CSV table of N, CA and C in Angstrom, one decimal:
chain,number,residue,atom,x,y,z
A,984,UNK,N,178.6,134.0,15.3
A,984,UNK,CA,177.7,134.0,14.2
A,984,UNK,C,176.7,135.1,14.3
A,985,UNK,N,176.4,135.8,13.4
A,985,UNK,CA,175.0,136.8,13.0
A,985,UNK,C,174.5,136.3,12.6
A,986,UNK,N,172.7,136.1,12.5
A,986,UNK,CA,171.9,135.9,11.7
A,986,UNK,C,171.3,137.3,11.1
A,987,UNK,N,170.5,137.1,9.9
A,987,UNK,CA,169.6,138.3,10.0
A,987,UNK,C,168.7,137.9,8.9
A,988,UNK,N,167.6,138.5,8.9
A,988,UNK,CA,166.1,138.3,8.2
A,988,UNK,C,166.3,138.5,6.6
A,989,UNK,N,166.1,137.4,5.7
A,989,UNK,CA,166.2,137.1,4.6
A,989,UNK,C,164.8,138.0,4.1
A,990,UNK,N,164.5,138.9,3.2
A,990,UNK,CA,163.7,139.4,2.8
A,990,UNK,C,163.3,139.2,1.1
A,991,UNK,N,163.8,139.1,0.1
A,991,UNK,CA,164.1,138.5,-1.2
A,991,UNK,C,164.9,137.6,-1.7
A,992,UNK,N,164.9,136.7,-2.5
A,992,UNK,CA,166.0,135.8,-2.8
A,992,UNK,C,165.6,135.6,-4.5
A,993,UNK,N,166.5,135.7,-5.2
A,993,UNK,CA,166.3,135.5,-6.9
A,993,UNK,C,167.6,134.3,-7.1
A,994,UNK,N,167.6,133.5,-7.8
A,994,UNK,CA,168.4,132.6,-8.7
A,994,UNK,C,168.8,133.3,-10.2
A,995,UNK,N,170.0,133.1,-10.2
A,995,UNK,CA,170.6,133.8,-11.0
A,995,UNK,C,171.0,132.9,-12.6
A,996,UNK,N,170.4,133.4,-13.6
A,996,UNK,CA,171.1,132.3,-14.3
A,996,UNK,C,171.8,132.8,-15.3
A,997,UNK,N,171.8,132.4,-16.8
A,997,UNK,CA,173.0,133.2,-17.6
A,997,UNK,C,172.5,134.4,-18.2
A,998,UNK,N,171.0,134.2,-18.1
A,998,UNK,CA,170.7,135.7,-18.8
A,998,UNK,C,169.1,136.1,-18.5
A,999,UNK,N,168.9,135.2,-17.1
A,999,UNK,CA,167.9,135.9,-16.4
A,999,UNK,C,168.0,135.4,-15.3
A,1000,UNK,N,166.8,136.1,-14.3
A,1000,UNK,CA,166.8,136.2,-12.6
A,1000,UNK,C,165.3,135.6,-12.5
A,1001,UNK,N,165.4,134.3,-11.9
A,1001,UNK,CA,164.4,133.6,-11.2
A,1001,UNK,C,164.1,133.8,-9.6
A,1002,UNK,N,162.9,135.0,-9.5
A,1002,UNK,CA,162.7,135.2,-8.2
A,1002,UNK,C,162.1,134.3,-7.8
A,1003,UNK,N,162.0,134.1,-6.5
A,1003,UNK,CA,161.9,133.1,-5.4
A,1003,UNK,C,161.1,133.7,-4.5
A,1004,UNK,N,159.8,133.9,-4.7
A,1004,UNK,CA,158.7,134.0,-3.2
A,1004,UNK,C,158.9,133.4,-2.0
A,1005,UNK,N,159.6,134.0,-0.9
A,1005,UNK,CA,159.8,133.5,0.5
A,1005,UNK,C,158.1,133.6,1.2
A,1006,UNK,N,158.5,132.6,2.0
A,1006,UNK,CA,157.2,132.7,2.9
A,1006,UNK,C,157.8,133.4,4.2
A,1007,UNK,N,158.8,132.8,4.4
A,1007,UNK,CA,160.2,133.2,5.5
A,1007,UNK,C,161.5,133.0,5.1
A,1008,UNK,N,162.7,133.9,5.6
A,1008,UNK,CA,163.6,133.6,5.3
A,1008,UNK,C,164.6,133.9,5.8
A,1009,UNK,N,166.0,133.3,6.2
A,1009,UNK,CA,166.8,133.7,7.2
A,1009,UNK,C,168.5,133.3,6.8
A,1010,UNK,N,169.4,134.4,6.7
A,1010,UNK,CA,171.0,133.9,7.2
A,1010,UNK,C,171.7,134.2,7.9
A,1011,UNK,N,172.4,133.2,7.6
A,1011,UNK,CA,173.5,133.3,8.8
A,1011,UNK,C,174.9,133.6,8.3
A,1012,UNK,N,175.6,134.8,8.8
A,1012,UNK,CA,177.0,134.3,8.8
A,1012,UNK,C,178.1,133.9,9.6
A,1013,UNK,N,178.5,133.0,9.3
A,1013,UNK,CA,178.8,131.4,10.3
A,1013,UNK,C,180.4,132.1,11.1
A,1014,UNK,N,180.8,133.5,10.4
A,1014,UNK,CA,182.1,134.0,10.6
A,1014,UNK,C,183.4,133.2,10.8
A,1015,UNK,N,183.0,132.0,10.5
A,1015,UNK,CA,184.2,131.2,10.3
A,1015,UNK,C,185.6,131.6,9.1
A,1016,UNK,N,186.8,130.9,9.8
A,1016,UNK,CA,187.8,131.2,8.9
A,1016,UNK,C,187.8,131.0,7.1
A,1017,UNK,N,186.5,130.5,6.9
A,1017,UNK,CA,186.1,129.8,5.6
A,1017,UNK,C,185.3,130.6,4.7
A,1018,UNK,N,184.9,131.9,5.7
A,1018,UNK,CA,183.8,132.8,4.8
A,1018,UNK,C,182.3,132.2,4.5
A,1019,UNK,N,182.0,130.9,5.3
A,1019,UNK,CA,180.3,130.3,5.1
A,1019,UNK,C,179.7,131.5,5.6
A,1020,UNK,N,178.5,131.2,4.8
A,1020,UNK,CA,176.8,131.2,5.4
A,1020,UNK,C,176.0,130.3,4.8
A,1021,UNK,N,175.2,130.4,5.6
A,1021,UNK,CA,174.2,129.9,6.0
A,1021,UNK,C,172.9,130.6,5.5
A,1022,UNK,N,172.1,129.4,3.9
A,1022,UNK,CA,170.5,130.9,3.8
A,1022,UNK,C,169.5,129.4,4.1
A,1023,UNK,N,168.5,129.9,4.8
A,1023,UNK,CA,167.5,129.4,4.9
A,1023,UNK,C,166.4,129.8,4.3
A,1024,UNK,N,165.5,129.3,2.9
A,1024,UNK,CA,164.1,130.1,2.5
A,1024,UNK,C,163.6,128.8,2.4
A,1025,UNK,N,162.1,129.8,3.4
A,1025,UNK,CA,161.0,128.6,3.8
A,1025,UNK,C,160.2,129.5,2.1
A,1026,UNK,N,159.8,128.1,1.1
A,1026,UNK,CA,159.1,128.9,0.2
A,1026,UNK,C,157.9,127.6,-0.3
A,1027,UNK,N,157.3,128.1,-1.3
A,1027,UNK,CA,155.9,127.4,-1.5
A,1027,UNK,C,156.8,126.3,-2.5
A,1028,UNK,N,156.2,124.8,-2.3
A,1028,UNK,CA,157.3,123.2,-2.6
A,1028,UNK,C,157.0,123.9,-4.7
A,1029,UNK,N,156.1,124.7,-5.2
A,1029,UNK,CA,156.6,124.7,-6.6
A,1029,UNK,C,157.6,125.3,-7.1
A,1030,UNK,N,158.6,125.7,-5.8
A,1030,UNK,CA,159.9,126.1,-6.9
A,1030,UNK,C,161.1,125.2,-5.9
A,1031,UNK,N,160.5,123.8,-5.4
A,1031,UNK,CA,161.5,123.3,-4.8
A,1031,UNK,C,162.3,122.5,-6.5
A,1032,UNK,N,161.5,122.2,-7.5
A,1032,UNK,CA,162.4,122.0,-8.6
A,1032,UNK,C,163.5,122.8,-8.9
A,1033,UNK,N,163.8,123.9,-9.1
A,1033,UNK,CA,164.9,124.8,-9.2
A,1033,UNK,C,166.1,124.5,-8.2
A,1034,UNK,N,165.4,123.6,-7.6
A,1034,UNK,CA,166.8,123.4,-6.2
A,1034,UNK,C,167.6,121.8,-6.2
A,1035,UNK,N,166.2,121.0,-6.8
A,1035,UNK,CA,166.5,119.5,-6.7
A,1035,UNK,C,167.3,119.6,-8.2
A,1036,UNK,N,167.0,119.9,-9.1
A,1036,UNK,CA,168.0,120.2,-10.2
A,1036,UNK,C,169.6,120.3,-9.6
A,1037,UNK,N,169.3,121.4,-9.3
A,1037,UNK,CA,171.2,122.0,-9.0
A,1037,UNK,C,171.4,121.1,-7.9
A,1038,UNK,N,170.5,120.4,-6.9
A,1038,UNK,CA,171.2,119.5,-6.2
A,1038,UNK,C,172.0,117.6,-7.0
A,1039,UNK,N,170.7,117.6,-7.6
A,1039,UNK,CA,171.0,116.4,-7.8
A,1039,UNK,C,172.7,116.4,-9.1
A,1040,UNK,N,172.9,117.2,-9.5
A,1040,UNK,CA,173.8,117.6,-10.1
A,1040,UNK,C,175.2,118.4,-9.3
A,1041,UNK,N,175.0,118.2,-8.7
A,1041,UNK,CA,175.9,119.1,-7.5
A,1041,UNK,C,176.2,120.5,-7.8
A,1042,UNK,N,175.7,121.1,-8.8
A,1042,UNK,CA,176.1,122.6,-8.8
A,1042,UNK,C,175.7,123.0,-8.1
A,1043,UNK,N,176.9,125.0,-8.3
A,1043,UNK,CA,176.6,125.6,-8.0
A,1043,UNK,C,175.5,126.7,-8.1
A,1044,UNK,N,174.7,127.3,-7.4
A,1044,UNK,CA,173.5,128.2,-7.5
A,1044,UNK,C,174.0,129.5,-7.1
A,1045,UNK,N,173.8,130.5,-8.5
A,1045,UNK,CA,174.1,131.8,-7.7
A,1045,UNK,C,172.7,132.3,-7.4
A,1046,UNK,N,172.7,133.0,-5.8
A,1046,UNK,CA,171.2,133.5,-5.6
A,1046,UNK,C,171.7,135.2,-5.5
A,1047,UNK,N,171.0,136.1,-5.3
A,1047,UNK,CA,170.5,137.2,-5.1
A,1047,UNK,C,170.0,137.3,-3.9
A,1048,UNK,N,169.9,137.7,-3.1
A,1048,UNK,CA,169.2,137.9,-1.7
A,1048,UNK,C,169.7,139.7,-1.4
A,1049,UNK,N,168.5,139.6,-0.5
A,1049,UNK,CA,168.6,141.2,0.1
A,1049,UNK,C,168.2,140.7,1.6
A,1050,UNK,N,168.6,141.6,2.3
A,1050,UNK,CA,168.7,141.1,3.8
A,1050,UNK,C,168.4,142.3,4.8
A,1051,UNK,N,167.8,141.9,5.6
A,1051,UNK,CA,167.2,142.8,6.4
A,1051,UNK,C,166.3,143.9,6.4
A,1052,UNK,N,166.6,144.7,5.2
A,1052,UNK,CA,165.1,145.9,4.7
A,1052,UNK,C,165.3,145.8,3.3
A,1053,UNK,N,164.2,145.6,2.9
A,1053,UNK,CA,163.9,145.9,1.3
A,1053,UNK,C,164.5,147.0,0.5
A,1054,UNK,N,164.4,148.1,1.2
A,1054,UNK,CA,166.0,149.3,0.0
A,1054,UNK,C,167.1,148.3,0.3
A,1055,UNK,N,167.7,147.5,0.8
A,1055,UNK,CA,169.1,147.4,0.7
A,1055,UNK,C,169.6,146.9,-0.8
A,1056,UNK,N,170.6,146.9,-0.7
A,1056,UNK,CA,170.8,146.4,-2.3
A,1056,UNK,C,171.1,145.1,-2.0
A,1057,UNK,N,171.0,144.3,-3.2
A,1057,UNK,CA,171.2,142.6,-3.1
A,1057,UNK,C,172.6,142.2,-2.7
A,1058,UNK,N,173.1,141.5,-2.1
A,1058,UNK,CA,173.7,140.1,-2.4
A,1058,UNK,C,174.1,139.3,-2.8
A,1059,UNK,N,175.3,139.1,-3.6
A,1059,UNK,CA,175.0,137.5,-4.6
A,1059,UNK,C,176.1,136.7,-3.8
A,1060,UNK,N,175.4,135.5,-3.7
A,1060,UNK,CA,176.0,134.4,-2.9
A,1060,UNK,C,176.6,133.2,-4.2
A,1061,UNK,N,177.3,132.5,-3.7
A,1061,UNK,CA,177.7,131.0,-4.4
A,1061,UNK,C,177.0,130.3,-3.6
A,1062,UNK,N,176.3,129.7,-3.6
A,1062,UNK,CA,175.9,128.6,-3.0
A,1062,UNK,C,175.8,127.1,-3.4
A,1063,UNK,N,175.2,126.2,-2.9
A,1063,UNK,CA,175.3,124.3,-2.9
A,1063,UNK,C,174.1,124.3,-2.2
A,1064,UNK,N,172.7,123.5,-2.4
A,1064,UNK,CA,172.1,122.6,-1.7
A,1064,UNK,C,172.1,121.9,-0.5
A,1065,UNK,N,172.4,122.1,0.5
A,1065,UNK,CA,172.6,121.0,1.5
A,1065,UNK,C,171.2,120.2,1.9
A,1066,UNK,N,169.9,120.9,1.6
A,1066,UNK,CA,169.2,120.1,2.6
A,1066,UNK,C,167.6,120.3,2.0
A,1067,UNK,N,167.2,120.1,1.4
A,1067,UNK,CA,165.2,120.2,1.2
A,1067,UNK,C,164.6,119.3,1.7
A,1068,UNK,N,163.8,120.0,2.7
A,1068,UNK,CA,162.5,119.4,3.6
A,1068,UNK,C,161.3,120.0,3.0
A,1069,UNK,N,160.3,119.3,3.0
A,1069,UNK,CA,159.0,119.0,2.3
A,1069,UNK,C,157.8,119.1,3.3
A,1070,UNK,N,157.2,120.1,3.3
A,1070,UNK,CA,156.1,120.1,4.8
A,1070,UNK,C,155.4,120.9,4.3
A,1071,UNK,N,153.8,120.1,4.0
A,1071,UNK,CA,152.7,120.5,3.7
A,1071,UNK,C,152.7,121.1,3.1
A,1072,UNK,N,153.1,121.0,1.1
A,1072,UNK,CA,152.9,122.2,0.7
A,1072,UNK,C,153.6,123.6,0.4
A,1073,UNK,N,154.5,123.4,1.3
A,1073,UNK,CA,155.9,124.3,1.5
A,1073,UNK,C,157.3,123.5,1.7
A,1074,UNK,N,158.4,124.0,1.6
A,1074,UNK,CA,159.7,123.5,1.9
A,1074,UNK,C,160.6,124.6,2.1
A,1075,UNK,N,161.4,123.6,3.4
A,1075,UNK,CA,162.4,124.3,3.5
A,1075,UNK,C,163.9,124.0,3.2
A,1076,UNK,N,164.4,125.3,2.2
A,1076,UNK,CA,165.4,124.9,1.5
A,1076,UNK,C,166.5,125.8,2.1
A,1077,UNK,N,167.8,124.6,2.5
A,1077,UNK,CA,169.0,125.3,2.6
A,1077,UNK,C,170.2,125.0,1.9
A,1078,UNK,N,170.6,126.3,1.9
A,1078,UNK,CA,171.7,126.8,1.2
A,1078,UNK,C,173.1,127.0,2.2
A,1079,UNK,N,174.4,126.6,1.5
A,1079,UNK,CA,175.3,126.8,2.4
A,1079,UNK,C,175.6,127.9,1.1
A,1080,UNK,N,177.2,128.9,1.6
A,1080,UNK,CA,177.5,129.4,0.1
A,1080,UNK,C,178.7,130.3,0.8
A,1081,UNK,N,178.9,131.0,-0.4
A,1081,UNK,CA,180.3,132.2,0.1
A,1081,UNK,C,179.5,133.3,-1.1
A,1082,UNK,N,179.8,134.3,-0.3
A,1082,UNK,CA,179.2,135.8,-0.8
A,1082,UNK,C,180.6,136.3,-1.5
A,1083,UNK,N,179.8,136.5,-3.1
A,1083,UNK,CA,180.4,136.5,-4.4
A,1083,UNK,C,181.2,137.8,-3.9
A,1084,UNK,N,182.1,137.9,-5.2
A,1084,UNK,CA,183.0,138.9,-5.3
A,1084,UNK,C,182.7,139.9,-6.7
A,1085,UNK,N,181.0,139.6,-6.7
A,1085,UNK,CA,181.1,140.8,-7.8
A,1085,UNK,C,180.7,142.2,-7.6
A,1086,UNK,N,180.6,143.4,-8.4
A,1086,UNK,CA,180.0,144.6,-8.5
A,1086,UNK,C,178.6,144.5,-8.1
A,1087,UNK,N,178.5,145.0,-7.2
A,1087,UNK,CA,176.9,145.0,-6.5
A,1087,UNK,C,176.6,147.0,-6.1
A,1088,UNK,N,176.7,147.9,-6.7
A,1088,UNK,CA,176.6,149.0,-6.9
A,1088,UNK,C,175.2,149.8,-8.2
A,1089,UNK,N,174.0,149.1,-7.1
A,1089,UNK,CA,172.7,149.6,-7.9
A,1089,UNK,C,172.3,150.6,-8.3
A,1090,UNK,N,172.7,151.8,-8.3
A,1090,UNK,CA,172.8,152.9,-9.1
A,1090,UNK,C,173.2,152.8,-10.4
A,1091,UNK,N,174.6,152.3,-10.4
A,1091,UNK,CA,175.5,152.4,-11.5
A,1091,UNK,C,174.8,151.4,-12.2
A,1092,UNK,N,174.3,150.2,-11.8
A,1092,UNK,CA,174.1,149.1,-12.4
A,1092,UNK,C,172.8,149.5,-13.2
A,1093,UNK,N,171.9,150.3,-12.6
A,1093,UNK,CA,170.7,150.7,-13.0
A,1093,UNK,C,171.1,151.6,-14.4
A,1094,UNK,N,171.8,152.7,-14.4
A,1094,UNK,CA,172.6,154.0,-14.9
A,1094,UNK,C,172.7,152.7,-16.5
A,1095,UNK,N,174.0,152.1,-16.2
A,1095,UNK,CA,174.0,151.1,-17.5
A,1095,UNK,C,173.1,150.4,-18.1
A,1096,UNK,N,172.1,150.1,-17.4
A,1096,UNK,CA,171.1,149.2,-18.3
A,1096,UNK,C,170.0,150.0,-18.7
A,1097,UNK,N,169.9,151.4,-18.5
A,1097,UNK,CA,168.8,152.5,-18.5
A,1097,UNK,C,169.8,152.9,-20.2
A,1098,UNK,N,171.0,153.0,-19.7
A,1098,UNK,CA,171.9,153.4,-21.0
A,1098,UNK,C,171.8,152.2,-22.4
A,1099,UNK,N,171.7,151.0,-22.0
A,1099,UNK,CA,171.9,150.1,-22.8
A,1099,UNK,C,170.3,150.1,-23.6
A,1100,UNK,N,169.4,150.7,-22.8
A,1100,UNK,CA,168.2,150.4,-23.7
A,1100,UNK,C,167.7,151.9,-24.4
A,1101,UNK,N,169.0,152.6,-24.7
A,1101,UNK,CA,168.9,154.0,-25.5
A,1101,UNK,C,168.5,155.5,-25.0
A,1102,UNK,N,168.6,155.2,-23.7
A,1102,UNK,CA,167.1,156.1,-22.7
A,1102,UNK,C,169.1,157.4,-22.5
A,1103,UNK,N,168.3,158.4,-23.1
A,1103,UNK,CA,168.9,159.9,-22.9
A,1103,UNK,C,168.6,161.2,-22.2
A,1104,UNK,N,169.2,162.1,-21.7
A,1104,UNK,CA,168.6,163.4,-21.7
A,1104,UNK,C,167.8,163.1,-20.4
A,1105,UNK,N,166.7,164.4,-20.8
A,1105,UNK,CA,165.4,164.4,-20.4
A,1105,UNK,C,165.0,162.9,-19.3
A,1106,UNK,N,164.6,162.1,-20.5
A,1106,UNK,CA,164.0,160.6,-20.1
A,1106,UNK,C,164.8,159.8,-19.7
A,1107,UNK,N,166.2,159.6,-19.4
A,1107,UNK,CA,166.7,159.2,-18.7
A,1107,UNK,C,166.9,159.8,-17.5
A,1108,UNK,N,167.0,160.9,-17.1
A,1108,UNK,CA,167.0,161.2,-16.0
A,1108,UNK,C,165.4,161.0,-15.3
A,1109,UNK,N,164.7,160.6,-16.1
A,1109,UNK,CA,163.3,160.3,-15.1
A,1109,UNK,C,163.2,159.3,-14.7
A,1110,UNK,N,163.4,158.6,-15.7
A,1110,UNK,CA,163.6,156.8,-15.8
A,1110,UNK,C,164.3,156.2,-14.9
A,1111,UNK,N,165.6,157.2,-14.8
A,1111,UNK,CA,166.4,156.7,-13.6
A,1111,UNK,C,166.3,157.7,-12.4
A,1112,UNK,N,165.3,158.4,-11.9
A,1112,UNK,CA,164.6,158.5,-10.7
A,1112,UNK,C,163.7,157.6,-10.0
A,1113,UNK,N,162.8,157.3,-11.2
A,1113,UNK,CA,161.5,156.3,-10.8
A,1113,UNK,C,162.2,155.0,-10.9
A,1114,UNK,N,163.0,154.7,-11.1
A,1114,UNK,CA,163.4,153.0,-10.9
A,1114,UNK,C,164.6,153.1,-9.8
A,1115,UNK,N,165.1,154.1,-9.4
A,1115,UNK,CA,166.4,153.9,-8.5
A,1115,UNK,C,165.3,153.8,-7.2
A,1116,UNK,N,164.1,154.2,-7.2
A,1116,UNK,CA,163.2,153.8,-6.0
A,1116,UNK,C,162.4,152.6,-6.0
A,1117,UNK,N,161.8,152.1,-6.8
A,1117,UNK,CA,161.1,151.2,-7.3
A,1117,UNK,C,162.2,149.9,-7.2
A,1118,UNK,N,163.4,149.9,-7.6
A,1118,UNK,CA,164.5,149.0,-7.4
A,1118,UNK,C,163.8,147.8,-8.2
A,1119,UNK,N,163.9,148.0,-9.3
A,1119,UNK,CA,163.5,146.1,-10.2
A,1119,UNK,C,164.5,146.2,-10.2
A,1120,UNK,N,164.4,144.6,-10.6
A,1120,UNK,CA,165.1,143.7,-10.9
A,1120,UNK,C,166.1,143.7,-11.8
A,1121,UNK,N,167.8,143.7,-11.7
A,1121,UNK,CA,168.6,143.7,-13.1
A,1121,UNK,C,169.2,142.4,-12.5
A,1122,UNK,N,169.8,141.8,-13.3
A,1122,UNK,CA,170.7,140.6,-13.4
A,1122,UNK,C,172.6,141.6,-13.2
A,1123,UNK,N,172.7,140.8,-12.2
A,1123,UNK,CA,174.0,141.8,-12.0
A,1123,UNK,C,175.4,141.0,-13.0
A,1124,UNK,N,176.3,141.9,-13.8
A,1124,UNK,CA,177.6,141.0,-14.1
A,1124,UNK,C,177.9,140.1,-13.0
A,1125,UNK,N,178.6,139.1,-14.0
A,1125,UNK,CA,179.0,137.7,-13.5
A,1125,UNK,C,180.7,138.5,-12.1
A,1126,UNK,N,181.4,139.3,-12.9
A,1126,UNK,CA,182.6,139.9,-12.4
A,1126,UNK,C,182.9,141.2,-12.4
A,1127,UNK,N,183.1,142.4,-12.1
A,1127,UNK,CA,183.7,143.7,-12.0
A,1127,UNK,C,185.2,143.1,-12.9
């Protein structure tokens, strides 16, 4: 097993990204023949609704996570609910899941959505200087 330091996590939905303020946060991959991991985010209990939803319903949650340093590029996991604990005001919520199979290539992803909102020339190429560092937030395709 690896673990390593969970630094962002966003919930993914059909046509937006619900970030997720960690207080802490940590995975694991379990390197089993199964492809698990394991995410642990210790976060503040007002976004444990987002979780008791998809639990109580048994779906799946796709999250976004970045791991280990803040440039990295995201993540996207499948995951399930296994477990919310409730302590003081915070909770800790875990995630079991398998790390998706889609296009995770933040440049390009950026490049398209700089394109899709008309940005040319000149102002595209600044636009996509200053945000290829800044790294907001896009909702990544569901599949490549």
């Amino acid at each position: 097993m690896k673990s390593f330091r969970l630094i962002s996590m966003q919930i993914v939905g059909k046509d937006h990204v619900q970030e997720i303020e960690l207080e802490e946060g940590l995975i694991i991959n379990k390197e089993d023949e199964h492809g698990n991991w394991l995410l642990e985010a210790f976060v503040d209990e007002k976004f444990v609704p987002h979780f008791e939803k998809a639990s109580a319903q048994n779906q799946d949650i796709i999250v976004q996570v970045v791991i280990t340093k803040k440039e990295n590029d995201p993540a996207a996991f499948s995951t399930k609910v296994t477990s919310i604990q409730k302590i003081n005001g915070k909770a800790s919520i875990l995630l079991k899941g398998h790390l998706s199979k889609i296009r995770n290539d933040y440049p390009a992803l950026l490049l398209e959505h700089l394109l899709e909102q008309g940005l040319h020339g000149e102002e595209l190429l600044a636009e996509f200087k200053d945000k290829v560092l800044a790294r907001p937030k896009i909702v990544l395709p569901k599949k490549a």
